[in-house]
PDB file of C-alpha atoms in Angstrom:
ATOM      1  CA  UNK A   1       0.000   0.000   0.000  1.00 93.00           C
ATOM      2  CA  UNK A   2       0.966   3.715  -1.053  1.00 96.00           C
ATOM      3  CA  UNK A   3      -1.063   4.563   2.202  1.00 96.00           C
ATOM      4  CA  UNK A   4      -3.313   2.646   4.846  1.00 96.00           C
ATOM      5  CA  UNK A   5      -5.188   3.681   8.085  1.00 97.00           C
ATOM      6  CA  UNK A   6      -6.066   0.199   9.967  1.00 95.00           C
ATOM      7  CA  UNK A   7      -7.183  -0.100  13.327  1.00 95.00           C
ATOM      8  CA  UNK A   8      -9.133  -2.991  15.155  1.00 93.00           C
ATOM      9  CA  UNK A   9     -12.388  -2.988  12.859  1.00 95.00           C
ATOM     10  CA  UNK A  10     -11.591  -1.064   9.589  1.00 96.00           C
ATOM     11  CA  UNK A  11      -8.945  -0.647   7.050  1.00 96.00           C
ATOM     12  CA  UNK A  12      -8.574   1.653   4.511  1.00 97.00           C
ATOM     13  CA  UNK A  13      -5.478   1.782   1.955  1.00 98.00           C
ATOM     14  CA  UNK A  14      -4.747   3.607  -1.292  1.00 98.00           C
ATOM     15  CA  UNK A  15      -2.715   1.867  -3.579  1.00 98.00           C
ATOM     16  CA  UNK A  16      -1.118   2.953  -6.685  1.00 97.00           C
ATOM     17  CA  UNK A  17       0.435   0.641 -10.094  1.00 97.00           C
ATOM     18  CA  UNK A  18       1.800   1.593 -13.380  1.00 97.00           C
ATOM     19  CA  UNK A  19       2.449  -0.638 -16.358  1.00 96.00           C
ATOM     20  CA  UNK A  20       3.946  -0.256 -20.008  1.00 97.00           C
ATOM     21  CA  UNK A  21       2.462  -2.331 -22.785  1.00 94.00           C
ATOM     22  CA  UNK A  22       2.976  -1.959 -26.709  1.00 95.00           C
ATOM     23  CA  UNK A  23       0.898  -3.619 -29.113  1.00 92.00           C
ATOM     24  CA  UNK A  24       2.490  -3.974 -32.924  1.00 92.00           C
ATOM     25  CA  UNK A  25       0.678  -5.028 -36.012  1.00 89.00           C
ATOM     26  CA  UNK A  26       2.223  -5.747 -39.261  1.00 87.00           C
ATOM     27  CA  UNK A  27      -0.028  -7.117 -41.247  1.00 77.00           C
ATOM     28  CA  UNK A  28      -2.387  -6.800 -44.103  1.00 73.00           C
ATOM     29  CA  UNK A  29      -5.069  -8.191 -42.039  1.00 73.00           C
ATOM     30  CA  UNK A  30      -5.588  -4.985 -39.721  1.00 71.00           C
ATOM     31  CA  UNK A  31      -6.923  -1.696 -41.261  1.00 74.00           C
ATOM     32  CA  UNK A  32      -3.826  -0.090 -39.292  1.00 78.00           C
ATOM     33  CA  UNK A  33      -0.532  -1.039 -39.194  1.00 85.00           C
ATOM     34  CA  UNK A  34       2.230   0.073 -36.770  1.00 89.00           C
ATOM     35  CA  UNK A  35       2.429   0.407 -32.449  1.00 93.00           C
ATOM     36  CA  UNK A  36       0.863   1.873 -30.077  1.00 92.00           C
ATOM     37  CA  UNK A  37       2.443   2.319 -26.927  1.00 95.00           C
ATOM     38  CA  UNK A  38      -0.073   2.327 -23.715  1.00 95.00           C
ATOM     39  CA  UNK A  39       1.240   4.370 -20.269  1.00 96.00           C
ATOM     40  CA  UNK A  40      -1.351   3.448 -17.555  1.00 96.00           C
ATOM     41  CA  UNK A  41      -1.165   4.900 -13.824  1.00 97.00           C
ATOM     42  CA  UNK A  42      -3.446   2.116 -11.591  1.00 97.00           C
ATOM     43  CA  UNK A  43      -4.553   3.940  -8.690  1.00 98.00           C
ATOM     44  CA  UNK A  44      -6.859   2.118  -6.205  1.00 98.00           C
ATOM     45  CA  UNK A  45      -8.256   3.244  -2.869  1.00 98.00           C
ATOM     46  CA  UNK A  46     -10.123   0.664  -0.811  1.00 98.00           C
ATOM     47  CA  UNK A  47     -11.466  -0.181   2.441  1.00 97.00           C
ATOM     48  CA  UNK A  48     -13.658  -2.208   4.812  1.00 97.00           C
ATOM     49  CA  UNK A  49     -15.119  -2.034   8.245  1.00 97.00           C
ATOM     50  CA  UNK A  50     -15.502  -4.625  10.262  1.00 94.00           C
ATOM     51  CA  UNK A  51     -17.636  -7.917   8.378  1.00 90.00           C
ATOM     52  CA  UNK A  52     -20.529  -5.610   7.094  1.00 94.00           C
ATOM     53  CA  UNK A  53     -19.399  -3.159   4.865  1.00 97.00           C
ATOM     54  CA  UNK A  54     -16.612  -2.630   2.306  1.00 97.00           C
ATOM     55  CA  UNK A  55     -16.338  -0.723  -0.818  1.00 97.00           C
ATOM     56  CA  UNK A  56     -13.627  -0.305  -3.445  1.00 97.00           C
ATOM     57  CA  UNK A  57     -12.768   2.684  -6.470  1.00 97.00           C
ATOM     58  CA  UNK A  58     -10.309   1.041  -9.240  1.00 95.00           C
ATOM     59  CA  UNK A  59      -9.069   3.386 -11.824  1.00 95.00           C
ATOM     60  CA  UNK A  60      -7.032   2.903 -14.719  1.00 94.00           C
ATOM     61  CA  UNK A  61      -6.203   5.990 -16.685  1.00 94.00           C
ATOM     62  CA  UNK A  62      -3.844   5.137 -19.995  1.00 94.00           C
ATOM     63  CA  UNK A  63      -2.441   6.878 -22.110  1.00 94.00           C
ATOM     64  CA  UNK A  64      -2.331   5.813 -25.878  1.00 94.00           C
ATOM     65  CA  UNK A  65       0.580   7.376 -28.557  1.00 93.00           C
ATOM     66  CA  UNK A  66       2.147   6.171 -31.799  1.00 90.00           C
ATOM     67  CA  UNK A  67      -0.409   4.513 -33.980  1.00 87.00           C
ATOM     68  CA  UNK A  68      -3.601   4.799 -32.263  1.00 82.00           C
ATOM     69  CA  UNK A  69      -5.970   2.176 -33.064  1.00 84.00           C
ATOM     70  CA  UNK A  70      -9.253   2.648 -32.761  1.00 80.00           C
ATOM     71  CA  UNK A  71     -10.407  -1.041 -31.293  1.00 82.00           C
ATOM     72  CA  UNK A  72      -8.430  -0.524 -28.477  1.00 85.00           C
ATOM     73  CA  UNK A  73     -10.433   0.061 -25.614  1.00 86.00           C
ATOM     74  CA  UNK A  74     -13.045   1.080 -27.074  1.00 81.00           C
ATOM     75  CA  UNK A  75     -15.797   1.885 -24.900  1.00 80.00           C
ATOM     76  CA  UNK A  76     -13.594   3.469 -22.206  1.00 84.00           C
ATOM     77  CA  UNK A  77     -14.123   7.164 -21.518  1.00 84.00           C
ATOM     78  CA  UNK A  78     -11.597   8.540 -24.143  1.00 87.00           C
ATOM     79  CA  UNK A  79     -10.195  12.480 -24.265  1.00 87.00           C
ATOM     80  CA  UNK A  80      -7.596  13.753 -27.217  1.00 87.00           C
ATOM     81  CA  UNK A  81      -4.878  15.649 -26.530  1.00 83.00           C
ATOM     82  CA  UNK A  82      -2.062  17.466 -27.507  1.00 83.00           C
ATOM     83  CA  UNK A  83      -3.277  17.867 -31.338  1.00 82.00           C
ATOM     84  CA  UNK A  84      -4.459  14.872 -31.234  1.00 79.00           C
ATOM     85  CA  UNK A  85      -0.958  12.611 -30.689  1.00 85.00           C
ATOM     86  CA  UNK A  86      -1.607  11.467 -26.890  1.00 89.00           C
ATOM     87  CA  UNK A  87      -5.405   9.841 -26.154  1.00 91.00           C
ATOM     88  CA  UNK A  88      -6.349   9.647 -22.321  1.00 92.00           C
ATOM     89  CA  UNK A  89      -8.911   5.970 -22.319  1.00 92.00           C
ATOM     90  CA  UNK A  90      -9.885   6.280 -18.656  1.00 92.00           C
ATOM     91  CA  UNK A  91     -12.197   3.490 -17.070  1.00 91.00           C
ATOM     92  CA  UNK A  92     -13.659   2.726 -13.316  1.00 92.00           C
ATOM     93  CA  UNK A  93     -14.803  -0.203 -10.974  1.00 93.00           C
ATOM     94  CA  UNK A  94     -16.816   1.145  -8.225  1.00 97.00           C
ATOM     95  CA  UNK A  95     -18.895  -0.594  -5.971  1.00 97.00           C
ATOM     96  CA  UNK A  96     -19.713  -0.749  -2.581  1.00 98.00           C
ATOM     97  CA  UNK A  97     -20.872  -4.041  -0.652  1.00 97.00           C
ATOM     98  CA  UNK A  98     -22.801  -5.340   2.291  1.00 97.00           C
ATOM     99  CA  UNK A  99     -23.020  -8.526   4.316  1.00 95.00           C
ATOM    100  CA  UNK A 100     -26.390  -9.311   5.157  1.00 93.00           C
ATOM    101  CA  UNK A 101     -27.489 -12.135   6.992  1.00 91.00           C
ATOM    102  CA  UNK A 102     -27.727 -14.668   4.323  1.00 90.00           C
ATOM    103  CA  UNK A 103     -25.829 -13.489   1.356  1.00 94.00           C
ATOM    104  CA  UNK A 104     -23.969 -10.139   0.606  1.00 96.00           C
ATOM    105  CA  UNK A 105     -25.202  -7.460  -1.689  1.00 97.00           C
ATOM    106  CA  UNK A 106     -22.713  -5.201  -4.220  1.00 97.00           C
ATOM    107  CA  UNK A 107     -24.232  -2.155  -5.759  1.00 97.00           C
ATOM    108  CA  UNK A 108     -22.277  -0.338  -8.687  1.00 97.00           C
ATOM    109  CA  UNK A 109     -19.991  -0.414 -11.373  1.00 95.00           C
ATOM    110  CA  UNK A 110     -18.113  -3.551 -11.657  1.00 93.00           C
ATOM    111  CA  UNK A 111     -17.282  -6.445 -13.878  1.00 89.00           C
ATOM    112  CA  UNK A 112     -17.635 -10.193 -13.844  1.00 92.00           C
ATOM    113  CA  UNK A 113     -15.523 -13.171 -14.930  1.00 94.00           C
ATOM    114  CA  UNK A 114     -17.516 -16.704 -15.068  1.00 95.00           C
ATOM    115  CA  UNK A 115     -16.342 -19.762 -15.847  1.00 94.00           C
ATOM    116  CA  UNK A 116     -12.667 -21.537 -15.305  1.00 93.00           C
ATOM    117  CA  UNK A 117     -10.996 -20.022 -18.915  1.00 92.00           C
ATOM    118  CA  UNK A 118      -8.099 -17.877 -18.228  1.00 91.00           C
ATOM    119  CA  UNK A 119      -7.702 -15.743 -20.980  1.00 87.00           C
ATOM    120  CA  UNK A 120     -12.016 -15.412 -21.367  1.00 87.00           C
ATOM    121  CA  UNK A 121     -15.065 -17.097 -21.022  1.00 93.00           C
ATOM    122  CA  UNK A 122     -17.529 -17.605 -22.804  1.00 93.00           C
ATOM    123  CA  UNK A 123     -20.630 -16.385 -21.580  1.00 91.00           C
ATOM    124  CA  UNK A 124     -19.459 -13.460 -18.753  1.00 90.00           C
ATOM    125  CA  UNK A 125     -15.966 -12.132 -18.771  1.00 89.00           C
ATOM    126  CA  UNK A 126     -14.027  -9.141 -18.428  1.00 84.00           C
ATOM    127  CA  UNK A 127     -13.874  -8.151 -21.247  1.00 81.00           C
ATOM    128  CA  UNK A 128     -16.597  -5.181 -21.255  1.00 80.00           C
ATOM    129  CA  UNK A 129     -16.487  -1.999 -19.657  1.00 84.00           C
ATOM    130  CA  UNK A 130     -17.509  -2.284 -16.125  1.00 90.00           C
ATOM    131  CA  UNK A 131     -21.310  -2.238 -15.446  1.00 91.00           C
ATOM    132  CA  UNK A 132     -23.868  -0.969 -13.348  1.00 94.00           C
ATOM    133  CA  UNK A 133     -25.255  -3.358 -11.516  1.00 95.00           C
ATOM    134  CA  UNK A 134     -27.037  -5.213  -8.586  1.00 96.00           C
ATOM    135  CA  UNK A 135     -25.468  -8.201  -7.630  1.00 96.00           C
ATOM    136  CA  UNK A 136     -26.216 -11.291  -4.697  1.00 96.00           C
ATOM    137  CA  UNK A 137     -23.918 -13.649  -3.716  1.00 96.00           C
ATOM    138  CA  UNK A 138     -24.196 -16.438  -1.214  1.00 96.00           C
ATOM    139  CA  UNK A 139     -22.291 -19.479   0.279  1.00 94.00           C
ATOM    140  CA  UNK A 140     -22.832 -22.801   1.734  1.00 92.00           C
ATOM    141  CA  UNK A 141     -19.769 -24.732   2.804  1.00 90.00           C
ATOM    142  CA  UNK A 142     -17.953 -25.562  -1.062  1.00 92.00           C
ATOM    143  CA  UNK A 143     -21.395 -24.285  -3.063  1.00 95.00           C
ATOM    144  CA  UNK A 144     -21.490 -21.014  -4.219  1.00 96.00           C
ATOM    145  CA  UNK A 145     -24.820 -19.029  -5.993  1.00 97.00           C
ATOM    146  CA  UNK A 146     -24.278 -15.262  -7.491  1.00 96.00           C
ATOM    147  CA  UNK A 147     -26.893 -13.277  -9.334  1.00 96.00           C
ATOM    148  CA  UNK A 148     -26.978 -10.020 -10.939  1.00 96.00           C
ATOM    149  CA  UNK A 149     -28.427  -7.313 -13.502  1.00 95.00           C
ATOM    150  CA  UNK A 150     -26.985  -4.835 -15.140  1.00 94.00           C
ATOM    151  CA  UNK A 151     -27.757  -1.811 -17.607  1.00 92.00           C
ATOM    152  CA  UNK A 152     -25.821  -2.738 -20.899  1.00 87.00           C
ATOM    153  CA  UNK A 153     -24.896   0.182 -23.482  1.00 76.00           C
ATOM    154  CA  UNK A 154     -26.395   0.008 -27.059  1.00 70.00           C
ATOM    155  CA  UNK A 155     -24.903   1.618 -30.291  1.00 70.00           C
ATOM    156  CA  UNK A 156     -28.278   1.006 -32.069  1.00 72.00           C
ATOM    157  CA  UNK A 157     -30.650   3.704 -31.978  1.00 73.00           C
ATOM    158  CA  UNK A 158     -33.849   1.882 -32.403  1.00 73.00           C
ATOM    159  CA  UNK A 159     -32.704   0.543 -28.732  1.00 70.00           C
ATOM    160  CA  UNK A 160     -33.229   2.530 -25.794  1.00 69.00           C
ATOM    161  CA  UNK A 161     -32.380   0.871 -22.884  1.00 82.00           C
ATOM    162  CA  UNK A 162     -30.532  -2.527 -22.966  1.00 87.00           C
ATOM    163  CA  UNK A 163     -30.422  -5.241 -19.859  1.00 92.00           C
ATOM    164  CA  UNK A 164     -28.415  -8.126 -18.522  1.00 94.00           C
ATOM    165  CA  UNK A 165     -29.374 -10.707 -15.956  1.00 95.00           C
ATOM    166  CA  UNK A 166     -27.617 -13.664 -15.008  1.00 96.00           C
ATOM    167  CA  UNK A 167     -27.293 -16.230 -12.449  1.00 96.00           C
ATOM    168  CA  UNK A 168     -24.618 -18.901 -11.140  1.00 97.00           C
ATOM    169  CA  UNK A 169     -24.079 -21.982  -9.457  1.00 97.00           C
ATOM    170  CA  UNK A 170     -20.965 -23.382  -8.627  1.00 96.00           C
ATOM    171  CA  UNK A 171     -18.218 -26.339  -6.506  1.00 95.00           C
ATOM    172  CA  UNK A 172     -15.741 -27.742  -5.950  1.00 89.00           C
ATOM    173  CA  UNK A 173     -15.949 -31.359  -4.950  1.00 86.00           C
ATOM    174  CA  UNK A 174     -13.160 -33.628  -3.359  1.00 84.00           C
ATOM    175  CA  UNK A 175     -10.617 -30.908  -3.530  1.00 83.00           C
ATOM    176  CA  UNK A 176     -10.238 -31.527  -7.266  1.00 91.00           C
ATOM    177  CA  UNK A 177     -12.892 -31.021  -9.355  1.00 95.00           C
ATOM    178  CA  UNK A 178     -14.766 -28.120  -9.823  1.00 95.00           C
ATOM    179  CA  UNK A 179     -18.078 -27.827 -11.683  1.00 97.00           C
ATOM    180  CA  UNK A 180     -20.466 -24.738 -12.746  1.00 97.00           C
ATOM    181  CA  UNK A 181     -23.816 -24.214 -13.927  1.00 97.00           C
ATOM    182  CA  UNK A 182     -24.815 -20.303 -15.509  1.00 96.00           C
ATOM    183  CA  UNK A 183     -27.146 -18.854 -17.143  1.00 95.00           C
ATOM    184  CA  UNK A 184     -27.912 -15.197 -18.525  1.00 95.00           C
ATOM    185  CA  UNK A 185     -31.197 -13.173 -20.421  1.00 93.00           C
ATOM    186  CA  UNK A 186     -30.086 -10.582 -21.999  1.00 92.00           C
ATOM    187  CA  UNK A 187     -33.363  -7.554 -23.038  1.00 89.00           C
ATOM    188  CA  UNK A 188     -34.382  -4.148 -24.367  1.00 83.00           C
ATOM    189  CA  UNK A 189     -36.504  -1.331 -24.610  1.00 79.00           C
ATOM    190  CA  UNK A 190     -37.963  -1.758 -21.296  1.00 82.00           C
ATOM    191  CA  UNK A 191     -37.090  -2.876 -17.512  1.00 83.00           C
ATOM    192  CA  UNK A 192     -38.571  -6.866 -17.255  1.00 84.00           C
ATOM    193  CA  UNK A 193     -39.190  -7.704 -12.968  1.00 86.00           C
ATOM    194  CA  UNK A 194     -39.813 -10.784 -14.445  1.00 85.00           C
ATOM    195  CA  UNK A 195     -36.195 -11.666 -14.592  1.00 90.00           C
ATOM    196  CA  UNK A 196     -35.120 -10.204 -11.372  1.00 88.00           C
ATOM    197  CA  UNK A 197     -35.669 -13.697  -9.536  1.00 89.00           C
ATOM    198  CA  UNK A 198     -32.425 -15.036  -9.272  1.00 89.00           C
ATOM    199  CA  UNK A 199     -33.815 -18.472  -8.913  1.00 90.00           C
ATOM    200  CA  UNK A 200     -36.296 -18.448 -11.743  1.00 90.00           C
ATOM    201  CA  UNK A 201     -35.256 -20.449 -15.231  1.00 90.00           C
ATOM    202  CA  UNK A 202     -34.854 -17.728 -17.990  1.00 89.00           C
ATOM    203  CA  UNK A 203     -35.216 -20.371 -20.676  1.00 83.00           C
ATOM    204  CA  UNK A 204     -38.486 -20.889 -19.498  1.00 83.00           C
ATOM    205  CA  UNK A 205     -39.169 -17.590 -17.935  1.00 84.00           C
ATOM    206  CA  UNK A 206     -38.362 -15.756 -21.168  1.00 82.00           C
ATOM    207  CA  UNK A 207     -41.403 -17.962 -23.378  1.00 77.00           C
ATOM    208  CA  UNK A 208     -43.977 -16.523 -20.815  1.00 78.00           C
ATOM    209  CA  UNK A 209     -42.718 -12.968 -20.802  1.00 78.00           C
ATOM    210  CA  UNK A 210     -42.776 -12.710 -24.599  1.00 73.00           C
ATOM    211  CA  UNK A 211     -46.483 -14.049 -24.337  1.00 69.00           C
ATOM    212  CA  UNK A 212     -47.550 -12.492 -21.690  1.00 63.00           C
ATOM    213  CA  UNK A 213     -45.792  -9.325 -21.879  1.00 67.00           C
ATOM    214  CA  UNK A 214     -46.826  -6.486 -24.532  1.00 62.00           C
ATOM    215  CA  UNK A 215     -43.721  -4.976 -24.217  1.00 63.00           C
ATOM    216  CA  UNK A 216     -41.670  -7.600 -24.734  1.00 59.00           C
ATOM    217  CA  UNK A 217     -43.309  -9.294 -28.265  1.00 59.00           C
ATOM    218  CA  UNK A 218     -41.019  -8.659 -31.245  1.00 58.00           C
ATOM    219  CA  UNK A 219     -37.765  -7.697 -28.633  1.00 60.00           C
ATOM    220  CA  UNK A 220     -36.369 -11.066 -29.031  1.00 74.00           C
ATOM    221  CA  UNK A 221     -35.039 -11.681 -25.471  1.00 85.00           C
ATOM    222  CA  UNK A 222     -31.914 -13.774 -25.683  1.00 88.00           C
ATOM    223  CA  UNK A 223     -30.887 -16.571 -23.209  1.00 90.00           C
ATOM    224  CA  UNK A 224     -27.810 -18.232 -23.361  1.00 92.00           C
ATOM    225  CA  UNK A 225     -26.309 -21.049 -20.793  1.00 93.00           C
ATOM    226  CA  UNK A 226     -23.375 -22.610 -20.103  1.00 95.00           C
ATOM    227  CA  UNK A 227     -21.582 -26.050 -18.273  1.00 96.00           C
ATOM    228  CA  UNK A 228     -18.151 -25.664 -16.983  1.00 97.00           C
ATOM    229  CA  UNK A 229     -15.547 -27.980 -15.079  1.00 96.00           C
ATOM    230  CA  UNK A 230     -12.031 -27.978 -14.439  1.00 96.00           C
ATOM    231  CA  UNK A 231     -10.430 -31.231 -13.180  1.00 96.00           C
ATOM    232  CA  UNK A 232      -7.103 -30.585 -11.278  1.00 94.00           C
ATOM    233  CA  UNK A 233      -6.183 -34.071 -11.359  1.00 93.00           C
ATOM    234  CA  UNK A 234      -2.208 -32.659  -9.461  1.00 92.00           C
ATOM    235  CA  UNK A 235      -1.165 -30.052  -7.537  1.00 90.00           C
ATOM    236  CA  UNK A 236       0.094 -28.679 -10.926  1.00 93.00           C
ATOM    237  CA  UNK A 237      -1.785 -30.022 -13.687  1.00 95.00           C
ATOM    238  CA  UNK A 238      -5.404 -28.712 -14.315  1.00 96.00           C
ATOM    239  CA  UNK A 239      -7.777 -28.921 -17.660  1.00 97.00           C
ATOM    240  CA  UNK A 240     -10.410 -26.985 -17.622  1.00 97.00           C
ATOM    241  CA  UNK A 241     -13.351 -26.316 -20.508  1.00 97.00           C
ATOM    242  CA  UNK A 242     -16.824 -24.326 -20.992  1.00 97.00           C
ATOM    243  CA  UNK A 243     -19.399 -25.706 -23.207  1.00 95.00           C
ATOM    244  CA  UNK A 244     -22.118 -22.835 -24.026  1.00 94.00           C
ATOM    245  CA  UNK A 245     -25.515 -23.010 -25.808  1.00 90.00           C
ATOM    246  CA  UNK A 246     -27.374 -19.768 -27.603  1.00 88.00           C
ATOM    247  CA  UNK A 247     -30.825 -19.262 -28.025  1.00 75.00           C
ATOM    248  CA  UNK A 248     -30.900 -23.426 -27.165  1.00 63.00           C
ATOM    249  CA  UNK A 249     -34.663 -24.683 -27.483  1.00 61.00           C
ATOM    250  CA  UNK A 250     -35.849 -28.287 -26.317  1.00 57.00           C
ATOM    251  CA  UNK A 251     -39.015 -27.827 -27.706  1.00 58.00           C
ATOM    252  CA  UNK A 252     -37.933 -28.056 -31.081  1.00 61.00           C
ATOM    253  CA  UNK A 253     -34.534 -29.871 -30.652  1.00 62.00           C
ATOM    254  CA  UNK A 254     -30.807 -28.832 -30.810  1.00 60.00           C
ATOM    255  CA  UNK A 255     -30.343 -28.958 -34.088  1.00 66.00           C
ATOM    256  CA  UNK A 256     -32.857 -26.269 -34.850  1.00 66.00           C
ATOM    257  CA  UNK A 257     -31.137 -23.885 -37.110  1.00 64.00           C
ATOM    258  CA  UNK A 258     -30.915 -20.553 -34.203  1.00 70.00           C
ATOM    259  CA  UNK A 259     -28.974 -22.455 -32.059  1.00 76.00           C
ATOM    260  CA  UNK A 260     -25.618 -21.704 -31.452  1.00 83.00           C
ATOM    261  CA  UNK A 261     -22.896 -23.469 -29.608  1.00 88.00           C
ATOM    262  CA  UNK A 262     -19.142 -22.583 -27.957  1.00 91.00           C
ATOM    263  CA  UNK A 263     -16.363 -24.305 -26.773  1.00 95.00           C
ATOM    264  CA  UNK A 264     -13.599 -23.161 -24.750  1.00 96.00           C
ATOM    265  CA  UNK A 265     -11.036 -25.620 -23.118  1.00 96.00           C
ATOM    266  CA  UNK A 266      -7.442 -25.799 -22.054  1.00 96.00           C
ATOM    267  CA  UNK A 267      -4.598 -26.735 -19.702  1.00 97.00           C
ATOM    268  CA  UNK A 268      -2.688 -25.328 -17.306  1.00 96.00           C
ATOM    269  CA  UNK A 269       0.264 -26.182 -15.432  1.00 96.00           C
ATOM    270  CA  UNK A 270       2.239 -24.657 -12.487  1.00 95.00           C
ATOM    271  CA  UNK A 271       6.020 -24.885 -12.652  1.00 95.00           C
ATOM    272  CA  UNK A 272       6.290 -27.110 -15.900  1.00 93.00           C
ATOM    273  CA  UNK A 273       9.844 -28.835 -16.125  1.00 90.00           C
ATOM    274  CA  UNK A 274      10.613 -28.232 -12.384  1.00 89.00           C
ATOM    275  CA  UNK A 275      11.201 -24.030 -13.585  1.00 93.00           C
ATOM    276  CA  UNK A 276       9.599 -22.361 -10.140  1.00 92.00           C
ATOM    277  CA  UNK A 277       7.627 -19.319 -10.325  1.00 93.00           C
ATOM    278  CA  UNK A 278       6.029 -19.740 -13.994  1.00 96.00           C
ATOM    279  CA  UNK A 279       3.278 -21.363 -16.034  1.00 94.00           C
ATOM    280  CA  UNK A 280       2.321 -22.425 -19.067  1.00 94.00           C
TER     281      UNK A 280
END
């Protein structure tokens, strides 16, 4: 920590990174070619007080020069100076959270990473800009249930107001294997209560809403789920995968034409050839 204040039942600190990264293309494959060289100053003040309350502001403020592609961060907060050769992409994670008796509650701006993949996922990862959000959390011994909703941006003007809500179930069983159920309803043009029940089904959830629902007929709400394990079968040895369905429909089979499948898997290991301190 740059700076803390602790004492018996709170803690506060202030914390402060930098990092250096350049990205080069050379190909004819991107509409730019060249580098861009990223500056970014990670400042972070935290804190908690006693079991019941803690919240947290993360910034990261970078600064972009040399070739400036435009898919680079691009729905941070982004500011142009000097003529144009420096760009400022700022973006924030704040959130403040609660312990209540039987699960804790986060309100704010944060983001969410499901699933075991380390470099993504495929159904909630970190990839977006942090979101607004409500979000519920509980645990029982090695089980673990989280649900949230979110406002999502939309670059299509016939769309208002855009939605995410998703829920999560997830273990780890004999110390080895760890297993994960999700699922998430994504929605527009209006606010749906009907998907605020983090223990409803959206696939079946989202047929009565589109009947029943005025507002909803011709939105096309879209559900997606996912099955994930990783199997850690050594201390230093893990494979992991994600399996997820889109727009997936019982009623009229798998291999109707609108549904959509992904598949994410990999391994991991800790210290590979005895080398300490690295992974592969």
């Amino acid at each position: 920590h740059v700076m803390q204040l602790k004492g018996d039942d709170f803690h506060f600190a202030f914390d402060l990174a930098a990092s250096q990264r350049a990205i080069s293309r050379a190909s004819a494959g991107f509409p730019m070619e060249g580098t861009a060289h990223i500056t970014s100053l990670l400042p972070h003040v935290h804190g908690q007080v006693r079991d019941n309350f803690a919240f947290s502001t993360n910034i990261a403020y970078r600064f972009l020069y040399g070739e400036k592609f435009d898919n680079i961060f691009p729905d941070e907060a982004s500011y142009t100076q000097f003529e144009g050769k420096l760009q400022n992409k700022t973006a924030i994670d704040a959130y403040l959270k609660f312990k209540l008796p039987w699960f804790e509650l986060e309100l704010g701006q944060d983001n969410l990473h499901w699933g075991p993949g380390y470099h993504g996922a495929l159904l909630v990862s970190e990839n977006p800009i942090s979101m607004d959000m409500i979000k519920l959390k509980a645990a029982y011994k090695h089980i673990t249930f989280s649900a949230f909703t979110a406002i999502l941006e939309d670059r299509n003007p016939e769309i208002n107001t855009k939605y995410i809500s998703g829920h999560r179930i997830e273990g780890y069983f004999w110390n080895r294997f760890g297993l994960g159920l999700s699922e998430i309803v994504v929605y527009g043009n209006r606010f749906e209560p009907g998907y605020l029940n983090p223990v409803t089904l959206y696939l079946i959830k989202e047929v009565n809403i589109e009947r029943g629902d005025s507002r909803a007929l011709g939105t096309g709400d879209n559900v997606f789920a996912s099955i994930d394990g990783r199997l850690r079968l050594t201390d230093n040895l893990e494979f992991y995968g994600e399996l997820m369905v889109d727009d997936g429909n019982p009623a009229v089979e798998f291999h109707n034409w609108d549904t959509k499948f992904g598949v994410l898997g990999g391994v991991y290991v800790t210290d590979p050839l005895g080398i300490s301190d690295t992974d592969l």
